[in-house]
Short mmCIF file of C-alpha atoms and ligand atoms in Angstrom, two decimals:
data_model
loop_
_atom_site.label_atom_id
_atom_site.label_comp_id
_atom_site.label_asym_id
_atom_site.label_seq_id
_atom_site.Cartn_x
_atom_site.Cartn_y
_atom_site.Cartn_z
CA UNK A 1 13.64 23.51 -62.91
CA UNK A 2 10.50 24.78 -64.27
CA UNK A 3 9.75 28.42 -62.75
CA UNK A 4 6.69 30.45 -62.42
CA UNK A 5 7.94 34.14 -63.85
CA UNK A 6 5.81 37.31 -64.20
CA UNK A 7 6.32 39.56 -67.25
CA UNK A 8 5.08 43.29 -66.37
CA UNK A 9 2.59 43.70 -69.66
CA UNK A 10 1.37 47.37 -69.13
CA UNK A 11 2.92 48.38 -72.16
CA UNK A 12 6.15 47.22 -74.21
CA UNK A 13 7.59 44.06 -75.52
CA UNK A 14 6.43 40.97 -72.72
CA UNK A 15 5.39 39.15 -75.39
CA UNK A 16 8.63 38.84 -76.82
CA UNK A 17 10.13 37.95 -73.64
CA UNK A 18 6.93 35.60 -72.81
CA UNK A 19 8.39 33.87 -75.80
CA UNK A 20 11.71 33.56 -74.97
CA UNK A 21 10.49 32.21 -71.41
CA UNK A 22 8.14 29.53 -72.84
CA UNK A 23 10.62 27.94 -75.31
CA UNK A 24 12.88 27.26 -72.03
CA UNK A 25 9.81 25.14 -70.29
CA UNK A 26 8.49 27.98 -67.92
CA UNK A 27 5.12 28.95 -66.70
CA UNK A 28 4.37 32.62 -67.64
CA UNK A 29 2.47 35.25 -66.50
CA UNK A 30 1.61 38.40 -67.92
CA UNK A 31 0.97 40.95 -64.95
CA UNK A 32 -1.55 43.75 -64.85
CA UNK A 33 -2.36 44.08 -61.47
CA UNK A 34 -0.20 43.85 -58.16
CA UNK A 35 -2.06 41.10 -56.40
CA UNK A 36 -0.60 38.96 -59.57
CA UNK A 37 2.78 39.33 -58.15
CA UNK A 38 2.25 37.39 -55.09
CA UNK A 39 3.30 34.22 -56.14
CA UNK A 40 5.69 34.68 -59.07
CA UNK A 41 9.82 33.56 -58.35
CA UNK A 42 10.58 36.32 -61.17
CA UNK A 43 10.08 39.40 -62.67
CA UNK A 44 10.87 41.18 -66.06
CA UNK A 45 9.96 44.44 -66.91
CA UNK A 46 10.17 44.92 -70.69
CA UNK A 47 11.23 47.44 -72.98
CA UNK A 48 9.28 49.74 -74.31
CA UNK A 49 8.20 53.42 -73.34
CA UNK A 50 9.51 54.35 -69.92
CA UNK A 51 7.29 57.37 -69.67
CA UNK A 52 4.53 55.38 -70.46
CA UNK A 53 5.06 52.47 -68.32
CA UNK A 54 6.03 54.67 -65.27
CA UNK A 55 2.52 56.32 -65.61
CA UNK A 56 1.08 53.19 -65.72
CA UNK A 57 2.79 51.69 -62.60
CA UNK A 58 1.70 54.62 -60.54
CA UNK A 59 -1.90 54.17 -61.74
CA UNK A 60 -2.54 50.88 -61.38
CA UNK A 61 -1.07 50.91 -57.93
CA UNK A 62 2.22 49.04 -58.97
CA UNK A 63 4.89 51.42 -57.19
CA UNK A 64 5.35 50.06 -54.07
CA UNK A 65 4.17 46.17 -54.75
CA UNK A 66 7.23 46.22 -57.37
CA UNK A 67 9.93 47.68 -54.74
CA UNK A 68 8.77 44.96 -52.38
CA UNK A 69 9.20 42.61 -55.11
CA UNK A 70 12.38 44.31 -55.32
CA UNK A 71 13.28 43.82 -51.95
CA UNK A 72 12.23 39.88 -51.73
CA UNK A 73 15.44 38.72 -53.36
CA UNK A 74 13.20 37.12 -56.32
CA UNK A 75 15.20 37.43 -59.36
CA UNK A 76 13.84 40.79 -61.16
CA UNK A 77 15.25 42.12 -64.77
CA UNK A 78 14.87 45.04 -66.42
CA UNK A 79 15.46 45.54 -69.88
CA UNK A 80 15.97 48.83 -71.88
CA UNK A 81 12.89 50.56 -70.26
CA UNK A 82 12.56 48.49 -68.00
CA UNK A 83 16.14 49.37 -66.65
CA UNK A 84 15.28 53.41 -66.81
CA UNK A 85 12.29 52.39 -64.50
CA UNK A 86 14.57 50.11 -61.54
CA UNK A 87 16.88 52.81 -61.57
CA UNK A 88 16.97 55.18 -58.45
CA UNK A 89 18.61 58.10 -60.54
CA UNK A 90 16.93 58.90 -64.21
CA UNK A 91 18.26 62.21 -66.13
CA UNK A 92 15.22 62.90 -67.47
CA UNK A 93 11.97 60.74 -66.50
CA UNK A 94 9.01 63.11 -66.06
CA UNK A 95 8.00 61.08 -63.20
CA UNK A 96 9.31 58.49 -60.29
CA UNK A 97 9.77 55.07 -61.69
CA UNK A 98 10.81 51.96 -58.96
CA UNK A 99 13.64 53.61 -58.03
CA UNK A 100 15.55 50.72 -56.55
CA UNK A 101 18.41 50.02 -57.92
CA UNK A 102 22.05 52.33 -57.58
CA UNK A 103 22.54 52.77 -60.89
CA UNK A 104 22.14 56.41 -62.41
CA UNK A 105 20.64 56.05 -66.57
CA UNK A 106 20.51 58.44 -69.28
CA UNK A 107 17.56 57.73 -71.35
CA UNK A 108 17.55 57.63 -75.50
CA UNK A 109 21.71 58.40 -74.81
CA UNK A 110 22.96 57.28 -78.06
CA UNK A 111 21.65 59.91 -80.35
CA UNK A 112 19.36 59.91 -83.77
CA UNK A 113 22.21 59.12 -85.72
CA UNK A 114 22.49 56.04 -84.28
CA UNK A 115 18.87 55.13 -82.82
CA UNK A 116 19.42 51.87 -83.23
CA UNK A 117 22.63 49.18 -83.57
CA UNK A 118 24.13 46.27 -82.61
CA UNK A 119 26.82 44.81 -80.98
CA UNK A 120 28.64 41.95 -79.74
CA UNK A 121 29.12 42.35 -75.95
CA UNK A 122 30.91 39.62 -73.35
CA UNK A 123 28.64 39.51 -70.09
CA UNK A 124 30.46 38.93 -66.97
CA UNK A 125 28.85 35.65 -65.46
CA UNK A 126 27.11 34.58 -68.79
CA UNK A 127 28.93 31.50 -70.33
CA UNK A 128 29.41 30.25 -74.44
CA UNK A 129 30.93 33.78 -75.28
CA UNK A 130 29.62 37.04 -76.44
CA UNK A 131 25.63 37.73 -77.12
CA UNK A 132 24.80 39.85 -79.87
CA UNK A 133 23.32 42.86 -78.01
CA UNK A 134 20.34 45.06 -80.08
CA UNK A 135 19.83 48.61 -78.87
CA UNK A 136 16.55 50.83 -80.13
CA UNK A 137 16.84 53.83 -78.43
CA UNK A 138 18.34 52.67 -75.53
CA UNK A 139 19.49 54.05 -72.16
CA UNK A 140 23.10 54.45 -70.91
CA UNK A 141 23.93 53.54 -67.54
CA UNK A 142 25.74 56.68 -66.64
CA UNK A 143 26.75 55.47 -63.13
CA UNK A 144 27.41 52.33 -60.83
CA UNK A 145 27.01 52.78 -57.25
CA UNK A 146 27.55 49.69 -54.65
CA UNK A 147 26.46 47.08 -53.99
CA UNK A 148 25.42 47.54 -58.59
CA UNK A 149 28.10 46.46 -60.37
CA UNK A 150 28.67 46.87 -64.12
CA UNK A 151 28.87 43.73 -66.00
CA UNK A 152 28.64 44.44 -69.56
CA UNK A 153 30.35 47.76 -71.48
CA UNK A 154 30.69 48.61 -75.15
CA UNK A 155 33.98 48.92 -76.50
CA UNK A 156 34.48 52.88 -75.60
CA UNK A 157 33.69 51.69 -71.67
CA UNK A 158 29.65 52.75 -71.71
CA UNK A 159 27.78 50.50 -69.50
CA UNK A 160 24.97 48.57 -71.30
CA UNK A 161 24.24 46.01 -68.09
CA UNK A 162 24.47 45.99 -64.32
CA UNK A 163 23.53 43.73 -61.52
CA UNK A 164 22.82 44.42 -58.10
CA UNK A 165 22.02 41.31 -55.80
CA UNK A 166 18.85 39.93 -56.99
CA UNK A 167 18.22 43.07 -59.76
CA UNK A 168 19.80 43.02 -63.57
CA UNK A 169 19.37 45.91 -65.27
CA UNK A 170 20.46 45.71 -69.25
CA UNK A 171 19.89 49.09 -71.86
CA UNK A 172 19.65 46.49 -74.70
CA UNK A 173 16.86 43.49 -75.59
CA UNK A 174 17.84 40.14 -75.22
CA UNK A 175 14.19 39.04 -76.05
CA UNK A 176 14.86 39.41 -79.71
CA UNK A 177 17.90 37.73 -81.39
CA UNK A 178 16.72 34.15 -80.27
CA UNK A 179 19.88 33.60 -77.72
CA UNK A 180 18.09 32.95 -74.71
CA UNK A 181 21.67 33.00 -72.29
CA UNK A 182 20.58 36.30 -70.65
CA UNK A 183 16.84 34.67 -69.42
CA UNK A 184 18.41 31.64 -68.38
CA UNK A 185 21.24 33.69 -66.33
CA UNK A 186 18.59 36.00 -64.77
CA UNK A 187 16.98 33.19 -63.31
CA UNK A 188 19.67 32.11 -61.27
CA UNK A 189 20.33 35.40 -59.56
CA UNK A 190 17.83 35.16 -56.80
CA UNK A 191 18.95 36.31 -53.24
CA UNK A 192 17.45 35.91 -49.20
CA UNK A 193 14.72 39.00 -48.67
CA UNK A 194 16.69 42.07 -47.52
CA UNK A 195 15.93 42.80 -44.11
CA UNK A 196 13.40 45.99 -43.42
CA UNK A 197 15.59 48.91 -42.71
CA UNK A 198 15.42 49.14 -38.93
CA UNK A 199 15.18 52.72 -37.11
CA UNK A 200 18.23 53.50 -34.64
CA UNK A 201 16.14 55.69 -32.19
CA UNK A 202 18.76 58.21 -30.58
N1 LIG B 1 13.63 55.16 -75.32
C1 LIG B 1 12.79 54.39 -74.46
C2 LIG B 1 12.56 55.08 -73.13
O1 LIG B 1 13.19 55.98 -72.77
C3 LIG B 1 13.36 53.00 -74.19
C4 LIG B 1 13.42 52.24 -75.48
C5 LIG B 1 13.20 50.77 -75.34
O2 LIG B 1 12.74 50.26 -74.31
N2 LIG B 1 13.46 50.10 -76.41
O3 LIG B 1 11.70 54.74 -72.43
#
C-alpha cells in the first residue's frame, strides 16, 4: 500500500533515503518544519551529523513535535545519526537530542582505523537473508533497555540495530547499497498511540 512518509531533511542523507522510498511507490516528504509532520504515517531521520542535526531540531522547534511523533505509534527510523538522536542515553552529544528510545549509543565507536566498513549482518524479522550493512563513522549501541530490543549484532556481539515498538534505531545506512529490505520492514512496524502518562496523585 502506497504510504505517505516524512524524511527529516535538516541536514544528512534524506535524499538517499527519499530514493530508496520512491523506487518502492511511496509519496515522500522532505520535512523542515513541524507542522509538516501532521499528516505523515512515517518518519526517518537520516544519517549524517548528530551534533548538527540536534542543533537544528531544537531551533526549528522540532524537539517535542518529534517525541509526539514518537509517541503516536507511526513507524519512525533512525539511521546512524539519526539513531544517536532517538536515543534517551548519548555518551557524548553536546546537547539533548529526542531522547525517546531505551537504548544507550556511543557515537563515532569504532575508531579511525576503521572509520568506515562493511558487513554482512542477519536482521531479526527481516526476510531473504543477510543485508550488507555500511558503517561511516557510526554509533554503537552500548545498551538495550526494555521494552528496545537488539535485533542485529556484529560478529563480536556489538549491537548495530534495535527496535522498540513503533521506533528502529540502526548505527549503519541502509539507504545506500540498493537493498531496500530494511525500508520496506520499517514500514510495517507501526503500533496504537501510547497512552499519556497519567499522574497517580497520593
Ligand atoms: N559520526 C556521526 C555522528 O556522530 C554519525 C555518522 C553518520 O550518520 N554517518 O553524528
Amino acid at each position: 500500500m502506497k504510504k505517505r512518509v516524512g524524511v527529516l531533511a535538516l541536514q544528512g542523507d534524506f535524499r538517499e533515503h527519499r530514493e530508496v522510498l520512491e523506487s518502492l511507490g511511496h509519496e515522500v516528504r522532505e520535512i523542515r518544519k513541524p507542522a509538516q509532520l501532521e499528516d505523515l504515517d512515517a518518519l526517518i531521520i537520516p544519517g549524517g551529523e548528530s551534533t548538527t542535526i540536534a542543533r537544528l531540531i531544537i531551533s526549528n522547534g522540532f524537539q517535542q513535535p518529534l517525541r509526539d511523533f514518537c509517541a503516536s505509534g507511526r513507524p519512525t527510523w533512525g539511521t546512524c545519526a539519526g539513531a544517536i538522536l532517538l536515543a534517551k542515553e548519548v555518551d557524548n552529544l553536546d546537547r539533548p537530542g529526542i531522547e525517546t528510545m531505551h537504548i544507550a549509543v556511543h557515537r563515532n565507536a569504532f575508531g579511525r582505523q576503521v572509520d568506515s566498513f562493511e558487513a554482512d549482518l542477519n536482521v531479526r524479522g527481516l526476510e531473504g537473508g543477510p543485508v550488507r550493512a555500511v558503517f561511516i563513522r557510526a554509533p554503537l549501541i552500548q545498551r538495550v533497555d526494555p521494552p528496545a530490543e537488539a535485533i542485529a549484532t556484529l560478529d563480536d556481539g556489538t549491537i548495530v540495530a534495535a527496535r522498540e515498538e513503533n521506533l528502529l534505531a540502526i548505527s549503519f545506512h541502509p539507504e545506500l547499497t540498493g537493498d531496500s529490505r530494511l525500508h520496506e520492514f520499517f514500514l510495517t512496524i507501526g503500533t496504537p498511540a501510547r497512552e499519556p502518562a497519567v499522574e497517580v496523585a497520593g
